[in-house]
């Protein structure tokens, strides 16, 4: 099947991030939160694989950490996504990136 939209909230926290020991997150399973490559491994994998599952001009939307905007944008661009754009959450922090498959 080919999809018009794929939306993902993958693990994106760096294993060394102190945030993992704070608040409600400390009760979450680590494998739901943590990703290797400074939190980018799962994002990179999803972007790469999504090209095989999106229609032409299909949209990919991925949530990520507030400090990953630039790196995620580069991952999208290096995988030939167009109209790559990062959106901010209600706190004004960069929180998800979207792009269109060529």
mmCIF file of N, CA and C in Angstrom:
data_model
loop_
_atom_site.group_PDB
_atom_site.id
_atom_site.type_symbol
_atom_site.label_atom_id
_atom_site.label_comp_id
_atom_site.label_asym_id
_atom_site.label_seq_id
_atom_site.Cartn_x
_atom_site.Cartn_y
_atom_site.Cartn_z
ATOM 1 N N UNK A 1 0.836 -1.188 0.000
ATOM 2 C CA UNK A 1 0.000 0.000 0.000
ATOM 3 C C UNK A 1 0.871 1.238 0.000
ATOM 4 N N UNK A 2 0.372 2.276 -0.655
ATOM 5 C CA UNK A 2 1.016 3.582 -0.604
ATOM 6 C C UNK A 2 0.080 4.550 0.110
ATOM 7 N N UNK A 3 0.644 5.371 0.955
ATOM 8 C CA UNK A 3 -0.139 6.273 1.791
ATOM 9 C C UNK A 3 0.063 7.717 1.366
ATOM 10 N N UNK A 4 -0.953 8.534 1.622
ATOM 11 C CA UNK A 4 -0.850 9.968 1.361
ATOM 12 C C UNK A 4 -0.156 10.682 2.509
ATOM 13 N N UNK A 5 -0.298 10.149 3.731
ATOM 14 C CA UNK A 5 0.295 10.760 4.923
ATOM 15 C C UNK A 5 0.792 9.660 5.853
ATOM 16 N N UNK A 6 1.973 9.867 6.398
ATOM 17 C CA UNK A 6 2.503 9.033 7.479
ATOM 18 C C UNK A 6 2.873 9.976 8.615
ATOM 19 N N UNK A 7 2.388 9.671 9.814
ATOM 20 C CA UNK A 7 2.672 10.481 11.002
ATOM 21 C C UNK A 7 3.325 9.574 12.035
ATOM 22 N N UNK A 8 4.420 10.063 12.627
ATOM 23 C CA UNK A 8 5.127 9.240 13.598
ATOM 24 C C UNK A 8 5.594 10.068 14.790
ATOM 25 N N UNK A 9 5.497 9.455 15.959
ATOM 26 C CA UNK A 9 6.069 10.001 17.185
ATOM 27 C C UNK A 9 7.059 8.956 17.694
ATOM 28 N N UNK A 10 8.220 8.865 17.038
ATOM 29 C CA UNK A 10 9.182 7.818 17.395
ATOM 30 C C UNK A 10 9.983 8.171 18.639
ATOM 31 N N UNK A 11 10.723 7.207 19.173
ATOM 32 C CA UNK A 11 11.691 7.542 20.226
ATOM 33 C C UNK A 11 12.693 8.540 19.660
ATOM 34 N N UNK A 12 12.977 9.618 20.398
ATOM 35 C CA UNK A 12 13.920 10.618 19.888
ATOM 36 C C UNK A 12 14.802 11.239 20.972
ATOM 37 N N UNK A 13 14.790 10.684 22.152
ATOM 38 C CA UNK A 13 15.599 11.246 23.238
ATOM 39 C C UNK A 13 16.951 10.545 23.276
ATOM 40 N N UNK A 14 17.989 11.329 23.411
ATOM 41 C CA UNK A 14 19.344 10.811 23.542
ATOM 42 C C UNK A 14 19.459 10.059 24.867
ATOM 43 N N UNK A 15 20.101 8.910 24.836
ATOM 44 C CA UNK A 15 20.232 8.073 26.030
ATOM 45 C C UNK A 15 20.904 8.816 27.190
ATOM 46 N N UNK A 16 21.720 9.809 26.899
ATOM 47 C CA UNK A 16 22.429 10.558 27.939
ATOM 48 C C UNK A 16 21.649 11.778 28.428
ATOM 49 N N UNK A 17 20.445 11.989 27.950
ATOM 50 C CA UNK A 17 19.660 13.173 28.310
ATOM 51 C C UNK A 17 19.169 13.072 29.750
ATOM 52 N N UNK A 18 19.437 14.093 30.554
ATOM 53 C CA UNK A 18 18.999 14.134 31.956
ATOM 54 C C UNK A 18 17.483 14.166 32.093
ATOM 55 N N UNK A 19 16.800 14.573 31.042
ATOM 56 C CA UNK A 19 15.339 14.651 31.035
ATOM 57 C C UNK A 19 14.699 13.296 31.352
ATOM 58 N N UNK A 20 15.388 12.218 31.043
ATOM 59 C CA UNK A 20 14.850 10.875 31.268
ATOM 60 C C UNK A 20 14.613 10.565 32.735
ATOM 61 N N UNK A 21 15.236 11.316 33.621
ATOM 62 C CA UNK A 21 15.110 11.065 35.055
ATOM 63 C C UNK A 21 14.189 12.063 35.747
ATOM 64 N N UNK A 22 13.447 12.841 34.970
ATOM 65 C CA UNK A 22 12.611 13.894 35.542
ATOM 66 C C UNK A 22 11.132 13.633 35.293
ATOM 67 N N UNK A 23 10.308 14.030 36.222
ATOM 68 C CA UNK A 23 8.859 14.034 36.051
ATOM 69 C C UNK A 23 8.264 12.702 35.628
ATOM 70 N N UNK A 24 7.176 12.800 34.855
ATOM 71 C CA UNK A 24 6.427 11.624 34.412
ATOM 72 C C UNK A 24 7.233 10.719 33.495
ATOM 73 N N UNK A 25 8.195 11.264 32.798
ATOM 74 C CA UNK A 25 8.962 10.492 31.820
ATOM 75 C C UNK A 25 9.746 9.369 32.488
ATOM 76 N N UNK A 26 10.100 9.543 33.733
ATOM 77 C CA UNK A 26 10.885 8.517 34.424
ATOM 78 C C UNK A 26 10.110 7.199 34.577
ATOM 79 N N UNK A 27 8.772 7.248 34.411
ATOM 80 C CA UNK A 27 7.952 6.041 34.525
ATOM 81 C C UNK A 27 7.706 5.365 33.180
ATOM 82 N N UNK A 28 8.055 6.028 32.099
ATOM 83 C CA UNK A 28 7.842 5.483 30.751
ATOM 84 C C UNK A 28 8.892 4.419 30.435
ATOM 85 N N UNK A 29 8.535 3.429 29.611
ATOM 86 C CA UNK A 29 9.550 2.460 29.179
ATOM 87 C C UNK A 29 10.614 3.171 28.340
ATOM 88 N N UNK A 30 11.867 2.919 28.635
ATOM 89 C CA UNK A 30 12.963 3.609 27.946
ATOM 90 C C UNK A 30 12.932 3.389 26.431
ATOM 91 N N UNK A 31 12.538 2.181 25.986
ATOM 92 C CA UNK A 31 12.549 1.921 24.547
ATOM 93 C C UNK A 31 11.468 2.717 23.804
ATOM 94 N N UNK A 32 10.523 3.301 24.520
ATOM 95 C CA UNK A 32 9.525 4.167 23.895
ATOM 96 C C UNK A 32 10.032 5.597 23.750
ATOM 97 N N UNK A 33 11.154 5.893 24.405
ATOM 98 C CA UNK A 33 11.662 7.262 24.441
ATOM 99 C C UNK A 33 13.042 7.437 23.818
ATOM 100 N N UNK A 34 13.908 6.461 24.023
ATOM 101 C CA UNK A 34 15.333 6.606 23.714
ATOM 102 C C UNK A 34 15.677 6.027 22.350
ATOM 103 N N UNK A 35 16.518 6.763 21.641
ATOM 104 C CA UNK A 35 17.016 6.303 20.346
ATOM 105 C C UNK A 35 18.513 6.594 20.282
ATOM 106 N N UNK A 36 19.236 5.733 19.591
ATOM 107 C CA UNK A 36 20.681 5.938 19.454
ATOM 108 C C UNK A 36 20.959 7.076 18.471
ATOM 109 N N UNK A 37 22.212 7.291 18.181
ATOM 110 C CA UNK A 37 22.658 8.380 17.286
ATOM 111 C C UNK A 37 22.148 9.739 17.791
ATOM 112 N N UNK A 38 22.316 9.998 19.084
ATOM 113 C CA UNK A 38 21.892 11.252 19.703
ATOM 114 C C UNK A 38 20.373 11.460 19.565
ATOM 115 N N UNK A 39 19.624 10.345 19.575
ATOM 116 C CA UNK A 39 18.175 10.408 19.488
ATOM 117 C C UNK A 39 17.633 10.427 18.070
ATOM 118 N N UNK A 40 18.491 10.296 17.067
ATOM 119 C CA UNK A 40 18.064 10.445 15.675
ATOM 120 C C UNK A 40 17.927 9.133 14.894
ATOM 121 N N UNK A 41 18.334 8.021 15.472
ATOM 122 C CA UNK A 41 18.351 6.761 14.726
ATOM 123 C C UNK A 41 16.973 6.387 14.173
ATOM 124 N N UNK A 42 15.964 6.392 15.037
ATOM 125 C CA UNK A 42 14.630 5.987 14.596
ATOM 126 C C UNK A 42 14.044 6.992 13.600
ATOM 127 N N UNK A 43 14.297 8.258 13.806
ATOM 128 C CA UNK A 43 13.823 9.274 12.871
ATOM 129 C C UNK A 43 14.442 9.043 11.496
ATOM 130 N N UNK A 44 15.739 8.840 11.462
ATOM 131 C CA UNK A 44 16.440 8.597 10.191
ATOM 132 C C UNK A 44 15.880 7.358 9.500
ATOM 133 N N UNK A 45 15.666 6.304 10.249
ATOM 134 C CA UNK A 45 15.141 5.068 9.700
ATOM 135 C C UNK A 45 13.740 5.265 9.117
ATOM 136 N N UNK A 46 12.882 5.966 9.819
ATOM 137 C CA UNK A 46 11.517 6.198 9.352
ATOM 138 C C UNK A 46 11.516 7.057 8.092
ATOM 139 N N UNK A 47 12.324 8.105 8.077
ATOM 140 C CA UNK A 47 12.386 8.964 6.889
ATOM 141 C C UNK A 47 12.844 8.151 5.683
ATOM 142 N N UNK A 48 13.900 7.372 5.851
ATOM 143 C CA UNK A 48 14.414 6.561 4.744
ATOM 144 C C UNK A 48 13.370 5.554 4.256
ATOM 145 N N UNK A 49 12.729 4.855 5.164
ATOM 146 C CA UNK A 49 11.776 3.816 4.792
ATOM 147 C C UNK A 49 10.452 4.372 4.273
ATOM 148 N N UNK A 50 10.088 5.554 4.714
ATOM 149 C CA UNK A 50 8.797 6.124 4.316
ATOM 150 C C UNK A 50 8.724 6.369 2.816
ATOM 151 N N UNK A 51 9.854 6.587 2.172
ATOM 152 C CA UNK A 51 9.866 6.835 0.726
ATOM 153 C C UNK A 51 9.249 5.659 -0.037
ATOM 154 N N UNK A 52 9.358 4.459 0.508
ATOM 155 C CA UNK A 52 8.791 3.275 -0.141
ATOM 156 C C UNK A 52 7.309 3.085 0.159
ATOM 157 N N UNK A 53 6.765 3.913 1.039
ATOM 158 C CA UNK A 53 5.378 3.726 1.467
ATOM 159 C C UNK A 53 4.504 4.953 1.252
ATOM 160 N N UNK A 54 5.085 6.024 0.708
ATOM 161 C CA UNK A 54 4.329 7.246 0.437
ATOM 162 C C UNK A 54 4.074 7.389 -1.054
ATOM 163 N N UNK A 55 2.885 7.881 -1.393
ATOM 164 C CA UNK A 55 2.591 8.233 -2.779
ATOM 165 C C UNK A 55 3.446 9.437 -3.163
ATOM 166 N N UNK A 56 3.563 9.709 -4.466
ATOM 167 C CA UNK A 56 4.220 10.944 -4.898
ATOM 168 C C UNK A 56 3.490 12.116 -4.256
ATOM 169 N N UNK A 57 4.239 13.046 -3.732
ATOM 170 C CA UNK A 57 3.722 14.198 -2.996
ATOM 171 C C UNK A 57 3.026 13.798 -1.700
ATOM 172 N N UNK A 58 3.275 12.572 -1.220
ATOM 173 C CA UNK A 58 2.771 12.173 0.084
ATOM 174 C C UNK A 58 3.542 12.888 1.179
ATOM 175 N N UNK A 59 2.889 13.117 2.283
ATOM 176 C CA UNK A 59 3.475 13.903 3.375
ATOM 177 C C UNK A 59 3.923 13.005 4.527
ATOM 178 N N UNK A 60 5.121 13.292 5.030
ATOM 179 C CA UNK A 60 5.648 12.647 6.226
ATOM 180 C C UNK A 60 5.706 13.689 7.336
ATOM 181 N N UNK A 61 5.221 13.318 8.513
ATOM 182 C CA UNK A 61 5.229 14.208 9.681
ATOM 183 C C UNK A 61 5.855 13.428 10.828
ATOM 184 N N UNK A 62 6.896 14.009 11.429
ATOM 185 C CA UNK A 62 7.599 13.333 12.531
ATOM 186 C C UNK A 62 7.810 14.294 13.693
ATOM 187 N N UNK A 63 7.397 13.844 14.871
ATOM 188 C CA UNK A 63 7.685 14.598 16.090
ATOM 189 C C UNK A 63 9.138 14.364 16.473
ATOM 190 N N UNK A 64 9.763 15.381 17.067
ATOM 191 C CA UNK A 64 11.162 15.274 17.491
ATOM 192 C C UNK A 64 11.429 16.216 18.647
ATOM 193 N N UNK A 65 12.618 16.124 19.188
ATOM 194 C CA UNK A 65 13.019 16.973 20.297
ATOM 195 C C UNK A 65 13.202 18.419 19.864
ATOM 196 N N UNK A 66 13.014 19.345 20.801
ATOM 197 C CA UNK A 66 13.096 20.770 20.494
ATOM 198 C C UNK A 66 14.475 21.190 19.981
ATOM 199 N N UNK A 67 15.489 20.409 20.292
ATOM 200 C CA UNK A 67 16.845 20.759 19.870
ATOM 201 C C UNK A 67 17.299 19.956 18.648
ATOM 202 N N UNK A 68 16.371 19.291 17.966
ATOM 203 C CA UNK A 68 16.725 18.449 16.824
ATOM 204 C C UNK A 68 16.243 19.010 15.485
ATOM 205 N N UNK A 69 15.722 20.200 15.495
ATOM 206 C CA UNK A 69 15.142 20.797 14.286
ATOM 207 C C UNK A 69 16.098 20.758 13.095
ATOM 208 N N UNK A 70 17.292 21.239 13.264
ATOM 209 C CA UNK A 70 18.251 21.310 12.160
ATOM 210 C C UNK A 70 18.637 19.917 11.658
ATOM 211 N N UNK A 71 18.959 19.018 12.570
ATOM 212 C CA UNK A 71 19.377 17.667 12.181
ATOM 213 C C UNK A 71 18.255 16.926 11.458
ATOM 214 N N UNK A 72 17.032 17.046 11.945
ATOM 215 C CA UNK A 72 15.903 16.362 11.321
ATOM 216 C C UNK A 72 15.632 16.961 9.938
ATOM 217 N N UNK A 73 15.719 18.265 9.825
ATOM 218 C CA UNK A 73 15.548 18.909 8.520
ATOM 219 C C UNK A 73 16.557 18.400 7.504
ATOM 220 N N UNK A 74 17.790 18.203 7.947
ATOM 221 C CA UNK A 74 18.824 17.663 7.053
ATOM 222 C C UNK A 74 18.517 16.225 6.653
ATOM 223 N N UNK A 75 17.985 15.437 7.581
ATOM 224 C CA UNK A 75 17.618 14.054 7.262
ATOM 225 C C UNK A 75 16.529 14.044 6.192
ATOM 226 N N UNK A 76 15.513 14.881 6.347
ATOM 227 C CA UNK A 76 14.454 14.975 5.340
ATOM 228 C C UNK A 76 15.046 15.385 3.990
ATOM 229 N N UNK A 77 15.825 16.445 3.986
ATOM 230 C CA UNK A 77 16.387 16.967 2.727
ATOM 231 C C UNK A 77 17.301 15.960 2.050
ATOM 232 N N UNK A 78 18.123 15.267 2.816
ATOM 233 C CA UNK A 78 19.050 14.304 2.227
ATOM 234 C C UNK A 78 18.323 13.079 1.675
ATOM 235 N N UNK A 79 17.054 12.923 2.027
ATOM 236 C CA UNK A 79 16.234 11.841 1.489
ATOM 237 C C UNK A 79 15.243 12.366 0.446
ATOM 238 N N UNK A 80 15.575 13.520 -0.110
ATOM 239 C CA UNK A 80 14.825 14.114 -1.231
ATOM 240 C C UNK A 80 13.379 14.468 -0.917
ATOM 241 N N UNK A 81 13.127 14.941 0.293
ATOM 242 C CA UNK A 81 11.809 15.471 0.608
ATOM 243 C C UNK A 81 11.792 16.954 0.262
ATOM 244 N N UNK A 82 10.665 17.416 -0.260
ATOM 245 C CA UNK A 82 10.465 18.824 -0.607
ATOM 246 C C UNK A 82 9.654 19.519 0.468
ATOM 247 N N UNK A 83 9.658 20.829 0.410
ATOM 248 C CA UNK A 83 8.854 21.647 1.304
ATOM 249 C C UNK A 83 9.033 21.228 2.761
ATOM 250 N N UNK A 84 10.274 20.998 3.145
ATOM 251 C CA UNK A 84 10.590 20.593 4.524
ATOM 252 C C UNK A 84 10.372 21.801 5.430
ATOM 253 N N UNK A 85 9.587 21.584 6.471
ATOM 254 C CA UNK A 85 9.274 22.683 7.385
ATOM 255 C C UNK A 85 9.097 22.154 8.794
ATOM 256 N N UNK A 86 9.601 22.892 9.754
ATOM 257 C CA UNK A 86 9.449 22.548 11.161
ATOM 258 C C UNK A 86 8.382 23.452 11.782
ATOM 259 N N UNK A 87 7.541 22.849 12.606
ATOM 260 C CA UNK A 87 6.484 23.592 13.293
ATOM 261 C C UNK A 87 6.748 23.598 14.792
ATOM 262 N N UNK A 88 6.290 24.663 15.435
ATOM 263 C CA UNK A 88 6.493 24.809 16.875
ATOM 264 C C UNK A 88 5.280 24.320 17.655
ATOM 265 N N UNK A 89 5.552 23.894 18.897
ATOM 266 C CA UNK A 89 4.470 23.476 19.784
ATOM 267 C C UNK A 89 3.874 24.705 20.476
ATOM 268 N N UNK A 90 2.947 24.481 21.401
ATOM 269 C CA UNK A 90 2.285 25.599 22.075
ATOM 270 C C UNK A 90 3.224 26.413 22.959
ATOM 271 N N UNK A 91 4.384 25.856 23.295
ATOM 272 C CA UNK A 91 5.386 26.583 24.072
ATOM 273 C C UNK A 91 6.349 27.350 23.184
ATOM 274 N N UNK A 92 6.147 27.272 21.868
ATOM 275 C CA UNK A 92 7.013 27.984 20.931
ATOM 276 C C UNK A 92 8.304 27.242 20.619
ATOM 277 N N UNK A 93 8.365 25.957 20.957
ATOM 278 C CA UNK A 93 9.563 25.156 20.702
ATOM 279 C C UNK A 93 9.390 24.327 19.429
ATOM 280 N N UNK A 94 10.450 24.201 18.613
ATOM 281 C CA UNK A 94 10.371 23.368 17.411
ATOM 282 C C UNK A 94 10.032 21.934 17.827
ATOM 283 N N UNK A 95 8.943 21.361 17.269
ATOM 284 C CA UNK A 95 8.495 20.075 17.784
ATOM 285 C C UNK A 95 8.211 19.018 16.726
ATOM 286 N N UNK A 96 7.839 19.401 15.511
ATOM 287 C CA UNK A 96 7.667 18.378 14.478
ATOM 288 C C UNK A 96 8.018 18.943 13.110
ATOM 289 N N UNK A 97 8.520 18.047 12.268
ATOM 290 C CA UNK A 97 8.947 18.410 10.926
ATOM 291 C C UNK A 97 8.113 17.633 9.927
ATOM 292 N N UNK A 98 7.846 18.290 8.806
ATOM 293 C CA UNK A 98 7.063 17.695 7.749
ATOM 294 C C UNK A 98 7.734 17.948 6.394
ATOM 295 N N UNK A 99 7.469 17.056 5.465
ATOM 296 C CA UNK A 99 7.993 17.217 4.119
ATOM 297 C C UNK A 99 7.201 16.377 3.144
ATOM 298 N N UNK A 100 7.324 16.716 1.851
ATOM 299 C CA UNK A 100 6.628 15.994 0.791
ATOM 300 C C UNK A 100 7.619 15.122 0.036
ATOM 301 N N UNK A 101 7.192 13.897 -0.257
ATOM 302 C CA UNK A 101 8.012 12.969 -1.036
ATOM 303 C C UNK A 101 8.000 13.421 -2.484
ATOM 304 N N UNK A 102 9.165 13.395 -3.117
ATOM 305 C CA UNK A 102 9.261 13.700 -4.552
ATOM 306 C C UNK A 102 8.633 12.598 -5.350
#
